[in-house]
PDB file of C-alpha atoms in Angstrom:
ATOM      1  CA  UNK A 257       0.000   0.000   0.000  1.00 78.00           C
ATOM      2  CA  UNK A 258       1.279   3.543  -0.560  1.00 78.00           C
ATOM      3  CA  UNK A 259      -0.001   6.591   0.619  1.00 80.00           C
ATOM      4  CA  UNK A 260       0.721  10.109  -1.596  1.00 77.00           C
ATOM      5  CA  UNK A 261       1.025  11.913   1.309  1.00 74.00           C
ATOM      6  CA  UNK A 262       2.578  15.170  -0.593  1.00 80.00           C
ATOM      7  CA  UNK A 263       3.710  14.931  -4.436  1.00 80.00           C
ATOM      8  CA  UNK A 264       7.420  15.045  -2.531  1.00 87.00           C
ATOM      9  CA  UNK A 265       6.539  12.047   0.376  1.00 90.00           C
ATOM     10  CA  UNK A 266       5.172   9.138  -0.081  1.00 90.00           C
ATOM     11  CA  UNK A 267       4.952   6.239   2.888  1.00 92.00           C
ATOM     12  CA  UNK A 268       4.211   2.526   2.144  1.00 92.00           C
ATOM     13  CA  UNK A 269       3.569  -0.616   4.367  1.00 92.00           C
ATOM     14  CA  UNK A 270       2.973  -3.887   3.378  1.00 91.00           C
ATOM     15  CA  UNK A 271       2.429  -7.283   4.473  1.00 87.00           C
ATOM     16  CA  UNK A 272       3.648 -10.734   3.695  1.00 85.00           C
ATOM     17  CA  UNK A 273       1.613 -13.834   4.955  1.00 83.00           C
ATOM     18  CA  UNK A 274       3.203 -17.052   3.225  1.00 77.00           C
ATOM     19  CA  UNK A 275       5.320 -18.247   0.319  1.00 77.00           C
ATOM     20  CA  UNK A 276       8.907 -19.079   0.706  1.00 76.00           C
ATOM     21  CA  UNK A 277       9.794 -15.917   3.327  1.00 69.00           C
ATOM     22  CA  UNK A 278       6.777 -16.643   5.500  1.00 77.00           C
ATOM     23  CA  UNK A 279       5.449 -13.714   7.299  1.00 82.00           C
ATOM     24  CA  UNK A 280       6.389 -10.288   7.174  1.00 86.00           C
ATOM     25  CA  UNK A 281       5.805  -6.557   7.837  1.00 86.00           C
ATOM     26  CA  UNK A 282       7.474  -3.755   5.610  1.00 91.00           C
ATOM     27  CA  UNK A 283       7.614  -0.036   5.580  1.00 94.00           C
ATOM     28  CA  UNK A 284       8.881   2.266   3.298  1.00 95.00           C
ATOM     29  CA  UNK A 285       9.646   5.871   2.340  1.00 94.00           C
ATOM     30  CA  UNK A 286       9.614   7.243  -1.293  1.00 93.00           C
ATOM     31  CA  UNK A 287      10.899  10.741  -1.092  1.00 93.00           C
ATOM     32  CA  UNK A 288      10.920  12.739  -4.979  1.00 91.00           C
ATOM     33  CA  UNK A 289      13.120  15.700  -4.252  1.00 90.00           C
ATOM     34  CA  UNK A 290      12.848  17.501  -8.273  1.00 88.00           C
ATOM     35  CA  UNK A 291      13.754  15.065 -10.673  1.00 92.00           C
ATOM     36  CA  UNK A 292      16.125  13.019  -7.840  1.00 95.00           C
ATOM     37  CA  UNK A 293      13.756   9.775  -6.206  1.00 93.00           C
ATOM     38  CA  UNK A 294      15.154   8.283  -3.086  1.00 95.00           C
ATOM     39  CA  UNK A 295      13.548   5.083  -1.723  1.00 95.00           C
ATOM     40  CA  UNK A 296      13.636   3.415   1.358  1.00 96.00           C
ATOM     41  CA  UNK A 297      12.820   0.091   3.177  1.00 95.00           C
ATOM     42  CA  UNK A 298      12.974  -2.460   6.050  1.00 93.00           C
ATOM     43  CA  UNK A 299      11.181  -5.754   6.576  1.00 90.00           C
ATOM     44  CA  UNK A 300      11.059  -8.092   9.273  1.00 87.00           C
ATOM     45  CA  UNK A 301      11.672 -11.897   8.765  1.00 81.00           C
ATOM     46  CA  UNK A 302       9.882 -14.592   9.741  1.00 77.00           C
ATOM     47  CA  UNK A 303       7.127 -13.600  11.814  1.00 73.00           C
ATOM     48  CA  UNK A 304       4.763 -10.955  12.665  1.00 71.00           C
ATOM     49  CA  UNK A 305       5.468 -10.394  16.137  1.00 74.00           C
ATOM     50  CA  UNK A 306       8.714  -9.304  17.588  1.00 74.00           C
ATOM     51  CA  UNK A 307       9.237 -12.622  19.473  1.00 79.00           C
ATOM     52  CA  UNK A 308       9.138 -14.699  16.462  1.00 75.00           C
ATOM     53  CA  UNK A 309      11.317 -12.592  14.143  1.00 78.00           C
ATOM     54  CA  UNK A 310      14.351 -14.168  12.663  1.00 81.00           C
ATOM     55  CA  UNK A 311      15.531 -11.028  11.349  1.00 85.00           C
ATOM     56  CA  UNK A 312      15.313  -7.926   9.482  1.00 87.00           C
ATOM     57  CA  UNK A 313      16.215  -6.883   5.601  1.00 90.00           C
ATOM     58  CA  UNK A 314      17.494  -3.530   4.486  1.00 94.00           C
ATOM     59  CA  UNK A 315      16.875  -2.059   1.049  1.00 95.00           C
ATOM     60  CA  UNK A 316      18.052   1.364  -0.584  1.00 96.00           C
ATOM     61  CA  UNK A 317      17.536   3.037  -3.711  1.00 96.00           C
ATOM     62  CA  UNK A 318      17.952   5.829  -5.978  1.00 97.00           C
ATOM     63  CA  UNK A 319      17.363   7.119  -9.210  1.00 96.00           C
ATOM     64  CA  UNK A 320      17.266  10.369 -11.856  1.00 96.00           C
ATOM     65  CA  UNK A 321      13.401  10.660 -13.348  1.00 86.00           C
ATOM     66  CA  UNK A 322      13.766  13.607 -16.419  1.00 83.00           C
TER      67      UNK A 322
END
């Protein structure tokens, strides 16, 4: 899901509940700053609650939109 909070900021969640990973819970943050686009993520492994997380995944990335 993504939310266009401004035309400059634009949030995301999302949800994973089977397939290979299992479970998850991911967040996000688009950010358009002129024609520069900087995205941003984490996700939990393994489980939806805390306790039964087997760890956590990092993603980054940018790009030039003319």
């Amino acid at each position: 899901m993504e939310w266009r909070l401004a035309g400059w900021l634009q949030p995301r969640f999302g949800a994973s509940v089977g397939g290979r990973a299992g479970r998850s819970l991911s967040a996000g943050l688009g950010l358009r700053l002129a024609f520069w686009r900087v995205d941003l993520a984490v996700v939990n492994r393994g489980g939806l609650a805390p306790q039964y997380t087997r760890g956590m995944g990092f993603a980054v990335g940018t790009s030039m939109e003319f």
